[in-house]
Coordinates of C-alpha atoms in Angstrom, one line a residue:
Chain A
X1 CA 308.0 119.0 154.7
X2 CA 304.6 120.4 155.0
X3 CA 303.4 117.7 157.7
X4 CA 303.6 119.0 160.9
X5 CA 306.8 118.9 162.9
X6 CA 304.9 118.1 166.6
X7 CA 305.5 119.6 169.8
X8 CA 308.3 121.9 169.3
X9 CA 310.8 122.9 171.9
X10 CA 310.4 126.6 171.5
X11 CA 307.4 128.2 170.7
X12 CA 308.3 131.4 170.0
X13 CA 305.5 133.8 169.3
X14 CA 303.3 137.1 170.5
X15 CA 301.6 138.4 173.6
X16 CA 299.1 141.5 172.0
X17 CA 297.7 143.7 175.1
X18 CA 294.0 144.6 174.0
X19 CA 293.5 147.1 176.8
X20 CA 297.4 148.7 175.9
X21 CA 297.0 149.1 172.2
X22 CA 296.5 152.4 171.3
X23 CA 296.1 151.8 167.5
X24 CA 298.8 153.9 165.9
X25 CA 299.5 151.4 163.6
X26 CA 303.1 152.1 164.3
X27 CA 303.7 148.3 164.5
X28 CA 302.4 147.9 160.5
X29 CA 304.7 150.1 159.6
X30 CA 307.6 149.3 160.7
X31 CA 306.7 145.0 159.6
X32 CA 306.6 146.5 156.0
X33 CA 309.6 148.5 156.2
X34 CA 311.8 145.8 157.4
X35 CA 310.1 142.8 155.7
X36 CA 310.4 144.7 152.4
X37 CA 314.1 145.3 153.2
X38 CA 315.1 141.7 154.3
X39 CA 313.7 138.3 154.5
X40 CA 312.4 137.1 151.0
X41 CA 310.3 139.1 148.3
X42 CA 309.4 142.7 149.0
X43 CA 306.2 143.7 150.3
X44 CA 304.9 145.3 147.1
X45 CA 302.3 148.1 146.4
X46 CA 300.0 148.2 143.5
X47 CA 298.8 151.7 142.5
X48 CA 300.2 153.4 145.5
X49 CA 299.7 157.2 144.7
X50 CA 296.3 156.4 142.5
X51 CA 292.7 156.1 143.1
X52 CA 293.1 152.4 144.1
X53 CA 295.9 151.9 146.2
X54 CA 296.3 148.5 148.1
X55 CA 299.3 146.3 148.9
X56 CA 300.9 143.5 150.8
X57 CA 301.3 143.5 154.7
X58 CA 302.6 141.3 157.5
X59 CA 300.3 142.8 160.4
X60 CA 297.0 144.9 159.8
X61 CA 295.3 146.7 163.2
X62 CA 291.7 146.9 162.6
X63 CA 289.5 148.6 165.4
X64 CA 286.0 147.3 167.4
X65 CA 284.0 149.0 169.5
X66 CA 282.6 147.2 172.8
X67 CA 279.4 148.9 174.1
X68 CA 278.6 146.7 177.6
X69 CA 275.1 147.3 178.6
X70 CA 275.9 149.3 181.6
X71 CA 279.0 150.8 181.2
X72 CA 280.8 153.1 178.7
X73 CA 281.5 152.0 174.7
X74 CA 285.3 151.0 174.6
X75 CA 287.3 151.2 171.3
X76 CA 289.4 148.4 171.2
X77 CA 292.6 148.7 168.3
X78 CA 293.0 144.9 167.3
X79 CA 296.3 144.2 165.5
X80 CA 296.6 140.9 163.6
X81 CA 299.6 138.8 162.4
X82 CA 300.2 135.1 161.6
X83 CA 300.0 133.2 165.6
X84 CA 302.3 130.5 164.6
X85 CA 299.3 127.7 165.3
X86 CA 300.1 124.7 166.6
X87 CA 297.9 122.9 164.3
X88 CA 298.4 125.5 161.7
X89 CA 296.3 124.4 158.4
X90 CA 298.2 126.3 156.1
X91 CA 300.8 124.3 155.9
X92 CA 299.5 120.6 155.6
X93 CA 297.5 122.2 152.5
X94 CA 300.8 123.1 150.8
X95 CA 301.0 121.0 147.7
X96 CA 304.8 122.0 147.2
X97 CA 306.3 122.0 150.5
X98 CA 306.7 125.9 150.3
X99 CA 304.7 126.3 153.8
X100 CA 306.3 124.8 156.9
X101 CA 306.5 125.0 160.3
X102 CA 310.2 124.8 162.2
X103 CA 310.6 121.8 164.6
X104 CA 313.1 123.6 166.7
X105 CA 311.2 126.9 167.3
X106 CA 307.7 126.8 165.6
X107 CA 308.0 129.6 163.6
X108 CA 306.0 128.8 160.4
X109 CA 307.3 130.2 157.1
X110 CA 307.3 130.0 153.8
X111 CA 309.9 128.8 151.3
X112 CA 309.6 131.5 148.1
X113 CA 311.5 129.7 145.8
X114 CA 309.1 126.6 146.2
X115 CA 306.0 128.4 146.6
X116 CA 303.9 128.3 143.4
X117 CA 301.5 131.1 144.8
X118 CA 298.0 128.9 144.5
X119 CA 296.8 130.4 147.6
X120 CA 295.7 127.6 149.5
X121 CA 297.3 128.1 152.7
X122 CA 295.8 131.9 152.5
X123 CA 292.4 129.7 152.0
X124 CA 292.9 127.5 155.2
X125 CA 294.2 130.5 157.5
X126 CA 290.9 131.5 159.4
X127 CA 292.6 134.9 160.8
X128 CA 293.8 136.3 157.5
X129 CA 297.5 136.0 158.1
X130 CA 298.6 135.3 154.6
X131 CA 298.2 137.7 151.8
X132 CA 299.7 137.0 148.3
X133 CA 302.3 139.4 146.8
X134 CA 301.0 140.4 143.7
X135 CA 304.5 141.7 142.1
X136 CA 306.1 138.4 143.2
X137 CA 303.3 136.0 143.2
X138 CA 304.5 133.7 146.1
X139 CA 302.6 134.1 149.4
X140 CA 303.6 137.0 152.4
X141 CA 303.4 136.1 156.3
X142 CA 304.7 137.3 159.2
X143 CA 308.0 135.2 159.7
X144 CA 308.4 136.7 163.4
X145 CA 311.3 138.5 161.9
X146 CA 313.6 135.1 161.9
X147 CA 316.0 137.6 160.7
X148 CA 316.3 139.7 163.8
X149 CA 315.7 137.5 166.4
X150 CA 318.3 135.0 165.9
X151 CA 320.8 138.1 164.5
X152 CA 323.8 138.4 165.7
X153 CA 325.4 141.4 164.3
X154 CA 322.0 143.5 165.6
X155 CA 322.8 145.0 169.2
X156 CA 321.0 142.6 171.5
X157 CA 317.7 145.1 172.3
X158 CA 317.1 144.7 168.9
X159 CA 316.7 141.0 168.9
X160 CA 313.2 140.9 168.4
X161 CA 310.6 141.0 166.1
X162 CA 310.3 144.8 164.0
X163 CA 306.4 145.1 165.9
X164 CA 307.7 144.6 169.3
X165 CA 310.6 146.5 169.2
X166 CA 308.7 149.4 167.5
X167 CA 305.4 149.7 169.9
X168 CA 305.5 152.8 171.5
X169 CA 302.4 151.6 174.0
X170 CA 304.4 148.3 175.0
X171 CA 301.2 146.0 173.4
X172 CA 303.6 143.5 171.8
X173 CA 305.7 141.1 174.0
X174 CA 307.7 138.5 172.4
X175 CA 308.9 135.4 173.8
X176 CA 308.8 131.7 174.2
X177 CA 305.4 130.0 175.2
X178 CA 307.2 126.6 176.0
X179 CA 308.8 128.1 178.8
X180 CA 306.3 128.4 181.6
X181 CA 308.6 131.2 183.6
X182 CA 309.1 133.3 179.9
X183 CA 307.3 136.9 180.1
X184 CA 304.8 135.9 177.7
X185 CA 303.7 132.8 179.8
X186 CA 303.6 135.0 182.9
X187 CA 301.5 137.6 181.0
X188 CA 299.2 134.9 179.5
X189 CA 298.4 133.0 183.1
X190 CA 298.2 136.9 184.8
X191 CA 295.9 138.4 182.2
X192 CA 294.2 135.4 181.3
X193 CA 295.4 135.2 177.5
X194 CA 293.1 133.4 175.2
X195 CA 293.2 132.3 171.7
X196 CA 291.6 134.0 168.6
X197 CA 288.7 131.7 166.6
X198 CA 289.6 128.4 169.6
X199 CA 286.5 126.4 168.0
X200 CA 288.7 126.2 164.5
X201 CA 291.3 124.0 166.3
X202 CA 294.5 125.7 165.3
X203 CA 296.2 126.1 169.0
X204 CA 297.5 129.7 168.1
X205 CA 300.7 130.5 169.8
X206 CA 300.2 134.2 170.1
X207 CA 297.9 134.9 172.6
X208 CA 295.6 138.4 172.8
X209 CA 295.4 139.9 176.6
X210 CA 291.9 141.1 177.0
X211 CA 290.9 144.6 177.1
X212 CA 290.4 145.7 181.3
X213 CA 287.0 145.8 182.1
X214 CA 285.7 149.6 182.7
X215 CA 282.6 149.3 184.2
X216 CA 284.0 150.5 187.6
X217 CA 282.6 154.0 186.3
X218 CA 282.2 155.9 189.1
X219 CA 278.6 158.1 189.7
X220 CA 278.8 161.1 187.8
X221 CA 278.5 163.1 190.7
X222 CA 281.4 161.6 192.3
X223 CA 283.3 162.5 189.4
X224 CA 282.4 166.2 188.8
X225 CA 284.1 167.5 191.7
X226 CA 284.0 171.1 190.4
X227 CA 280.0 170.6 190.5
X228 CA 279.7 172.6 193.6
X229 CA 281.8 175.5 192.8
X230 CA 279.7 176.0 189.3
X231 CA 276.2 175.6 190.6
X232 CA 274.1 178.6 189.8
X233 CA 274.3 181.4 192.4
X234 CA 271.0 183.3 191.8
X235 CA 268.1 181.1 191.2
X236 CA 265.9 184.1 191.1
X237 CA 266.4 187.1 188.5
X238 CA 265.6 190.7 190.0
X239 CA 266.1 193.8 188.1
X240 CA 265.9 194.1 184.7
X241 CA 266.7 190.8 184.1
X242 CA 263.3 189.7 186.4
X243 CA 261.1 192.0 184.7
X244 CA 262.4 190.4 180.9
X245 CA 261.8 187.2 182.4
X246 CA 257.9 187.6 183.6
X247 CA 257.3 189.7 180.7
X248 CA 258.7 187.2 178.0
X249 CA 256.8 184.6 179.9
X250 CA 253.9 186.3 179.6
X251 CA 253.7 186.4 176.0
X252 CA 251.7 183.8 173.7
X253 CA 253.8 180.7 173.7
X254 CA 255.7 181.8 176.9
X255 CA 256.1 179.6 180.2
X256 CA 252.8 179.4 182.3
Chain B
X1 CA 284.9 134.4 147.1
X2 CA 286.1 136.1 144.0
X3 CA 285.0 132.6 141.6
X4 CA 288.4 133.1 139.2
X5 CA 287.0 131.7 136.0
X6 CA 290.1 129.5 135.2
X7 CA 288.7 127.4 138.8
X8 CA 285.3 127.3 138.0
X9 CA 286.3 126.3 134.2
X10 CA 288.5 123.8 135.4
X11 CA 286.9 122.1 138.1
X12 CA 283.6 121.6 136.0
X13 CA 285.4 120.5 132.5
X14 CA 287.4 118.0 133.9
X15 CA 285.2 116.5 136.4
X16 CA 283.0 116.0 132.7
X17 CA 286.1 114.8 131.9
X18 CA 287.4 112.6 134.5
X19 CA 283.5 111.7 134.9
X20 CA 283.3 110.2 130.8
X21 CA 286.9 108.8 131.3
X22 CA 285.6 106.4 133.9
X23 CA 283.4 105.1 132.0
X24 CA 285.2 104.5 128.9
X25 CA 287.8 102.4 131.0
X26 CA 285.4 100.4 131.9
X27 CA 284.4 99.6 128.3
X28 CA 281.2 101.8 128.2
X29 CA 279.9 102.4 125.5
X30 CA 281.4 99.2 123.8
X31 CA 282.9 100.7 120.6
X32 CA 286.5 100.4 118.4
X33 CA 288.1 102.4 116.7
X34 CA 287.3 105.6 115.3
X35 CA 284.5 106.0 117.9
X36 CA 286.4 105.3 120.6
X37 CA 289.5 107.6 119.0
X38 CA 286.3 110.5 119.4
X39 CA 285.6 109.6 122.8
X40 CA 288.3 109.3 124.6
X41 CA 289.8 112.6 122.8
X42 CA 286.7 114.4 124.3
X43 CA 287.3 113.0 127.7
X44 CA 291.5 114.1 127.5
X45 CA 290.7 117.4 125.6
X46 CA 288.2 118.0 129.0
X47 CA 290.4 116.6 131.6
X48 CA 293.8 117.8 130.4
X49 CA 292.3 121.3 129.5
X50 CA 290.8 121.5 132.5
X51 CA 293.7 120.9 134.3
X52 CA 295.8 123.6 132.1
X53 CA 293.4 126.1 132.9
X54 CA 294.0 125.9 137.0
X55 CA 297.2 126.7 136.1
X56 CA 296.4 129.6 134.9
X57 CA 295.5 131.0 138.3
X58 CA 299.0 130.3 139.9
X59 CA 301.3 133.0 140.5
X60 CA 304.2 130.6 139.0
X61 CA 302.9 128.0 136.8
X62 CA 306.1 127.2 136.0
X63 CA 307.2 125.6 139.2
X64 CA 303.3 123.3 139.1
X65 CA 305.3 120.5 139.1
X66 CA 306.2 120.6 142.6
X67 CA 303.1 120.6 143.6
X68 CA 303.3 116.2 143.0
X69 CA 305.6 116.0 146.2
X70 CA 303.3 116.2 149.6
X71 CA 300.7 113.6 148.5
X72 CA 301.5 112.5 153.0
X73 CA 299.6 115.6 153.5
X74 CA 298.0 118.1 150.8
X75 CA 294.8 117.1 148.7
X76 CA 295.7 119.5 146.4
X77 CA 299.0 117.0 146.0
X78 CA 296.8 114.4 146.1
X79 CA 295.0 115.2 143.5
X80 CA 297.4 116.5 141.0
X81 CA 299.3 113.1 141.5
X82 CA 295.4 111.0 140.5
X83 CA 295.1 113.4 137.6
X84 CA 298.6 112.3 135.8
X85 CA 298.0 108.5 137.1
X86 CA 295.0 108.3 135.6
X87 CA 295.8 110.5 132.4
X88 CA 298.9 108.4 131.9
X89 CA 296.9 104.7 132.8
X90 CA 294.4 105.6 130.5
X91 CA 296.3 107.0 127.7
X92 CA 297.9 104.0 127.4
X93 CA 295.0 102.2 127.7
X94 CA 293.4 104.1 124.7
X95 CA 296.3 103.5 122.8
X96 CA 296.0 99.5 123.1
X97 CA 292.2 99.6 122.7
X98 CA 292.5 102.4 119.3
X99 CA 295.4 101.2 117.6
X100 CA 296.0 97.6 118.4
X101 CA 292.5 96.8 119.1
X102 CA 293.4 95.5 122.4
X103 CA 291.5 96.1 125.5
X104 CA 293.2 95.8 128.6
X105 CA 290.1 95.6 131.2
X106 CA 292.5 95.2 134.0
X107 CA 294.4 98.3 132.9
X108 CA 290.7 99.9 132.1
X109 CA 289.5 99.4 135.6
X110 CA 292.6 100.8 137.3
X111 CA 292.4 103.9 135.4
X112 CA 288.9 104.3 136.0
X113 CA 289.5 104.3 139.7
X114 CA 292.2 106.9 139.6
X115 CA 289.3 109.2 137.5
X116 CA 286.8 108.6 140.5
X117 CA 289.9 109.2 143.1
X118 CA 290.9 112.6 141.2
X119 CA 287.8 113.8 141.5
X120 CA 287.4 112.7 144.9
X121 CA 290.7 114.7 145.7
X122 CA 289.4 118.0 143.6
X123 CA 286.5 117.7 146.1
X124 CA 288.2 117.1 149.5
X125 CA 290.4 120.3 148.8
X126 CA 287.3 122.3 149.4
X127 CA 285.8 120.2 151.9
X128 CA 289.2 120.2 154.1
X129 CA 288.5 124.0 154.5
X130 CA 287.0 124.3 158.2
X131 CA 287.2 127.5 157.4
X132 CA 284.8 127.9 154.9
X133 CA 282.0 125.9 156.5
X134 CA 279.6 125.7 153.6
X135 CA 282.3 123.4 152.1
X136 CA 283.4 121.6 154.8
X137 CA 281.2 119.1 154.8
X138 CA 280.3 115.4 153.4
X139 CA 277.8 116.8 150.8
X140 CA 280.9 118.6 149.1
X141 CA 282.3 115.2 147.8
X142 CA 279.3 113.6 147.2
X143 CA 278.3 116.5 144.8
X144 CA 281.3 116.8 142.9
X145 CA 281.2 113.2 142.2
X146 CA 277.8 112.4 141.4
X147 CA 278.0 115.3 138.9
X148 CA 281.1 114.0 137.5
X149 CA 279.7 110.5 137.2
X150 CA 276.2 111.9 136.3
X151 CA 278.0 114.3 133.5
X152 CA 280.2 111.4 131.9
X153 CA 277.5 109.1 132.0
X154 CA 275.4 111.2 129.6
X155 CA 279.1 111.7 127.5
X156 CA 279.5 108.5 126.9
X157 CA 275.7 107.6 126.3
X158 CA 275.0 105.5 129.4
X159 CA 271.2 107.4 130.0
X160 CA 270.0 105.2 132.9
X161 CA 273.1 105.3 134.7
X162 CA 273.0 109.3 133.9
X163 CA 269.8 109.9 134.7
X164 CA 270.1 108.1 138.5
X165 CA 273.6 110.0 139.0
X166 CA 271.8 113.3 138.1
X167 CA 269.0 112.3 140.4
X168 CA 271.4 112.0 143.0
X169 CA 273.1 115.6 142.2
X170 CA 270.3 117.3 142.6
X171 CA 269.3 115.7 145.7
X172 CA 272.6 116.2 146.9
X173 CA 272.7 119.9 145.6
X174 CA 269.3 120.8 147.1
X175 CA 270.7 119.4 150.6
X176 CA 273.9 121.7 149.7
X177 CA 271.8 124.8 149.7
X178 CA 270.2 124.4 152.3
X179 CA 272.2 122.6 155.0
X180 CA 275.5 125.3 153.6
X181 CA 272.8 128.7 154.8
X182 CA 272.7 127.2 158.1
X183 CA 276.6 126.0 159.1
X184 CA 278.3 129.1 159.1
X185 CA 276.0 130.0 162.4
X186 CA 275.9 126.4 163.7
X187 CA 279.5 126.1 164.1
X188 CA 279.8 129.5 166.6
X189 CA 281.4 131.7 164.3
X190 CA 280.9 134.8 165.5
X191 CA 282.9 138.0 165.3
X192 CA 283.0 137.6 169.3
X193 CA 285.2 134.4 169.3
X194 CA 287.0 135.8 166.1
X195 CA 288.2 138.6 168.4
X196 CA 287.7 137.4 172.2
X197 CA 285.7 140.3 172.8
X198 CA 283.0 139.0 175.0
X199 CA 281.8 142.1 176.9
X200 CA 279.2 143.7 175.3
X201 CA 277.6 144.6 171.8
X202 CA 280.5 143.9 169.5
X203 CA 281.2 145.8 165.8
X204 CA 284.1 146.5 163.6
X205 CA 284.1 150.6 163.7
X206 CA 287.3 151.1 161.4
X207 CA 289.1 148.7 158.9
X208 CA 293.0 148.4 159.1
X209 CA 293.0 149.8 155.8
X210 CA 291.1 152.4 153.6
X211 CA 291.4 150.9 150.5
X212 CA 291.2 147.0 149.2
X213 CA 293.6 143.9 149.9
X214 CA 294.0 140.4 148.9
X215 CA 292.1 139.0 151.6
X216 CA 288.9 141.3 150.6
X217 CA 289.2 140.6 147.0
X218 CA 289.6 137.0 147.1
X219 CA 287.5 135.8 150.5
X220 CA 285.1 138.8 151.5
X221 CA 283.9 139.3 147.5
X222 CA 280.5 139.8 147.5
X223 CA 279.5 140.9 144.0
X224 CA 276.9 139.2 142.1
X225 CA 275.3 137.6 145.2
X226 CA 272.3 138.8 144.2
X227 CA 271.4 136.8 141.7
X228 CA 272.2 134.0 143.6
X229 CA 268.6 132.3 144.7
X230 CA 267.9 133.2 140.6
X231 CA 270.8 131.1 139.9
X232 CA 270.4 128.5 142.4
X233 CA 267.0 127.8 140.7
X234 CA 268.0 128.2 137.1
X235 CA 271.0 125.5 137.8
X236 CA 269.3 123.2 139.8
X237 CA 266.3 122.9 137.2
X238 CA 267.9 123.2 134.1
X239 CA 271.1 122.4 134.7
X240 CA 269.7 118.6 137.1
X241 CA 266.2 118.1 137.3
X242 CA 265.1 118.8 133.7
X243 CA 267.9 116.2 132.3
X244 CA 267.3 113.8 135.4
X245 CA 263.8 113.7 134.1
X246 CA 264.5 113.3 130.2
X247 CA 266.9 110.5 130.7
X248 CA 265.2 108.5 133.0
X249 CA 261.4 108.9 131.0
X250 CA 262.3 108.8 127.5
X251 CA 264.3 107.6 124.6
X252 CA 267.2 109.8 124.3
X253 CA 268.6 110.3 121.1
X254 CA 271.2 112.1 119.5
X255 CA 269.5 115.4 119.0
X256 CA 268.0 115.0 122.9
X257 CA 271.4 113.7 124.6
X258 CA 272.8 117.2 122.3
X259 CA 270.6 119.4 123.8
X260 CA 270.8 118.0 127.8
X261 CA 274.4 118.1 127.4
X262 CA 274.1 121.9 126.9
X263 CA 272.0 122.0 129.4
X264 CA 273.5 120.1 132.0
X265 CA 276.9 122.0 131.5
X266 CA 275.4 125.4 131.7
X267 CA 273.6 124.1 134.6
X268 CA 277.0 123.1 136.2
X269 CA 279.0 125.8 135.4
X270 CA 276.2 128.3 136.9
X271 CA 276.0 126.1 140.1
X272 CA 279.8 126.2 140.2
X273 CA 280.1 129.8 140.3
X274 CA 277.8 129.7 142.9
X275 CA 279.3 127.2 145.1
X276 CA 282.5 129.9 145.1
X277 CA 280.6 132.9 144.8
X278 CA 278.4 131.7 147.9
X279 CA 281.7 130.7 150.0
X280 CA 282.0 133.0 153.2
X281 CA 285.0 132.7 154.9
X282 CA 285.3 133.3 158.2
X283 CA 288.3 135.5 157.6
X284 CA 284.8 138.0 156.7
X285 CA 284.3 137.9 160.2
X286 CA 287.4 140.2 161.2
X287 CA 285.6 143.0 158.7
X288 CA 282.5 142.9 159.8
X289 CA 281.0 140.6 157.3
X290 CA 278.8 137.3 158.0
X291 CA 277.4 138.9 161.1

């Protein structure tokens, strides 16, 4: 079971738009709520309201920043889940057939009642996809909520995995990758989609969209167009005002 | 890594104990009876109790025997189904030799193979990882099994054949160090192709999370690394070079062969704390570490 099934038929996976995310983590949320309420062993805290508080999740968003050497610093909010690899070396580790990848759609899960939480596949992961539960002791992934996609008592909009449905920005696409005229495919080959960590040789199926270039900055003049209205309109002081000027200046220390 | 005791335990006991059961299937030393009885109950007490021990860090020991079913594709299958071949060859093997003084060589030689081949498979679960490239790596097997061979030789009282296996660890673990600084870098890992972020000067400016998580604790761990070019030294001589010497220029007796038997296993167990301690993964990569 834990060999490899080949090239599936399906590959059903994630498109994640760099340059849409806005990093409201809304997408985490949601992936604990429903993968605590369905699908296998709940996502468990340890210590939740203490000093120490960490737990299990399905999809983390950490944050980079991009500084280009001639154009702004970007923030870019970088969400992370399992990408269903082709090659994925978590499951040929498995030494109990818990880990497996689905010939018909290439969703890679994990069977809890076989797993005997060693953490190997965590180990062979490169992106950090698997965390072990530490109430259950079997490993957590993201299982492209299998129990929602294929649903059938779910109104149809709701179809898709908890992260897509719930991104308010429209980052997350999900679809099938086999298919060359699927939304994802069209977003990969218009966006230029790339894989995370290519030299490790896992083929990822999800596919990140790169953050838009900004270095079309335009001159600052050209973009303070209220420059001309706020320019100063007396460049000389008279008065008062002129007199407090050359005196002041003419004190120790004052401009020459 | 976070080096779980139980691993590091278990992976240095019983390759001593796989190591010394090799040897005593292939008749060395040559002894009956009540000798033998005392070997080969120090090579199962290390190889069995090793092997107890890594269950200890499973979240359900109880379902361990499953892990015997995907020898087509997991080392870690692999090498739990060499550890009860060879246990169960041996055992009977022992049995024959102790208590109806019969030696089996045939018998002897196969389980001294499946010894070798469980260590072999212990090793090759590390050295599968590409993504910890320290590990991944020829050196990695022919470490654990020179010190495996080098450790049970001095168990069962071979000195030369000790002494040259030893010589051959620390050669081996020198190249480790040094060759494992450098591969991390050499194979590309960088945050920029963890991330695809080409553009520009690249660094992680907030975690996903304010506290800990699994991932941190068990792959990022850093603690201790300190110590670690301390350590390195302290195995390597003590725990390698000093016994390679002593074995291979004098006359070892019992007293000696006591004393580098302490030393060589403190040596190991230090040296296999390191090899998990010094383990970056590139996981690290995603939170800011290794850059």
């Amino acid at each position: 079971m834990t060999q490899l099934p080949g090239p599936t038929p399906k590959k059903l996976g994630l498109v994640i738009d760099l340059d849409t995310c806005v990093g409201c983590h809304a997408c985490v949320v949601s992936c604990k709520g429903w993968n605590t309420e369905n699908y296998g062993a709940p996502l468990s805290d340890q210590d939740a309201y203490g000093a120490n508080p960490s737990g299990t999740f399905l999809n983390r968003v950490h944050s980079y920043e991009i500084a280009p050497k001639d154009a702004p610093a970007q923030l870019v909010h970088f969400p992370k889940s399992c990408l269903h690899c082709e090659d994925a070396p978590c499951v040929t580790v498995c030494p109990t057939g818990a880990s497996y990848k689905r010939a018909d759609d290439g969703i890679v899960l994990v069977n809890e009642d076989a797993c005997i939480g060693c953490g190997l596949c965590a180990w062979a992961c490169p992106y950090g996809a698997r965390e072990m539960d530490m109430d259950a002791g079997v490993m957590k992934k993201c299982t492209l909520c299998v129990d929602r996609i294929y649903n059938e008592n779910l109104p149809e909009e709701d179809r898709e995995p908890a992260c897509v449905r719930t991104c308010p920005a429209n980052a997350r696409h999900f679809g099938d990758f086999a298919d060359p005229e699927s939304n994802v495919s069209h977003l990969v080959a218009e966006r230029g989609g790339i894989d995370l960590m290519a030299e490790q040789g896992t083929k990822p199926v999800n596919k990140y969209l790169p953050p838009r270039p900004k270095t079309d900055a335009q001159p600052e003049a050209e973009i303070d167009v209220l420059a001309p209205l706020l320019s100063p309109v007396a460049t000389e002081a008279h008065g008062f005002l002129g007199w407090l000027d050359k005196t002041l200046d003419k004190l120790p220390g004052g401009a020459t | 890594m976070h080096p779980a005791p139980s691993i590091i335990l278990f992976t240095t006991l019983s390759g001593l104990g796989f190591g010394l059961l090799t040897f005593l299937g292939l008749n060395m030393p040559d002894v009956d009876g009540w000798v033998l009885f005392t070997f080969f109950f120090v090579g199962f007490a290390l190889s069995v109790g090793g092997l107890l021990s890594s269950t200890f860090h499973l979240g359900h020991p109880e379902r361990a025997w499953r892990a015997l079913s995907q020898w087509k594709s997991s080392w870690l299958s692999r090498e739990g189904i060499c550890a009860v071949a060879a246990l169960c060859v041996l055992g009977l093997y022992a049995l024959l030799a102790i208590f109806f003084d019969t030696k089996v060589a045939a018998l002897g030689f196969v389980g001294s193979a499946l010894s070798l081949l469980t260590v072999f498979t212990t090793s090759m679960i590390y050295t599968q990882m590409k993504t910890v490239p320290r590990w991944n790596h020829w050196s990695t097997p022919l470490l654990f099994l020179s010190l495996s061979i080098g450790g049970g030789a001095l168990l069962a009282a071979q000195t030369a054949v000790a002494g040259l296996f030893l010589l051959i660890a620390t050669l081996t673990q020198a190249f480790a160090f040094w060759g494992g600084d450098r591969r991390f870098k050499d194979r590309g890992h960088s945050l920029k192709t963890a991330t695809g972020l080409q553009n520009g000067e690249l660094r992680l400016f907030e975690p996903p999370h304010t506290g800990t998580n699994y991932l941190l604790k068990e792959m990022v761990h850093q603690i201790g690394r300190k110590h670690a070019q301390r350590l390195r030294v302290l195995g390597l001589v003590f725990g390698l070079a000093l016994p390679t010497v002593l074995l291979l220029s004098q006359t070892v007796g019992h007293v000696l062969a006591g004393l580098i038997v302490v030393l060589h296993v403190g040596g190991v167990l230090a040296l296999r704390w390191l090899f998990f301690a010094e383990a970056e993964h590139v996981v690290g990569l995603y939170y800011g570490k290794h850059g």
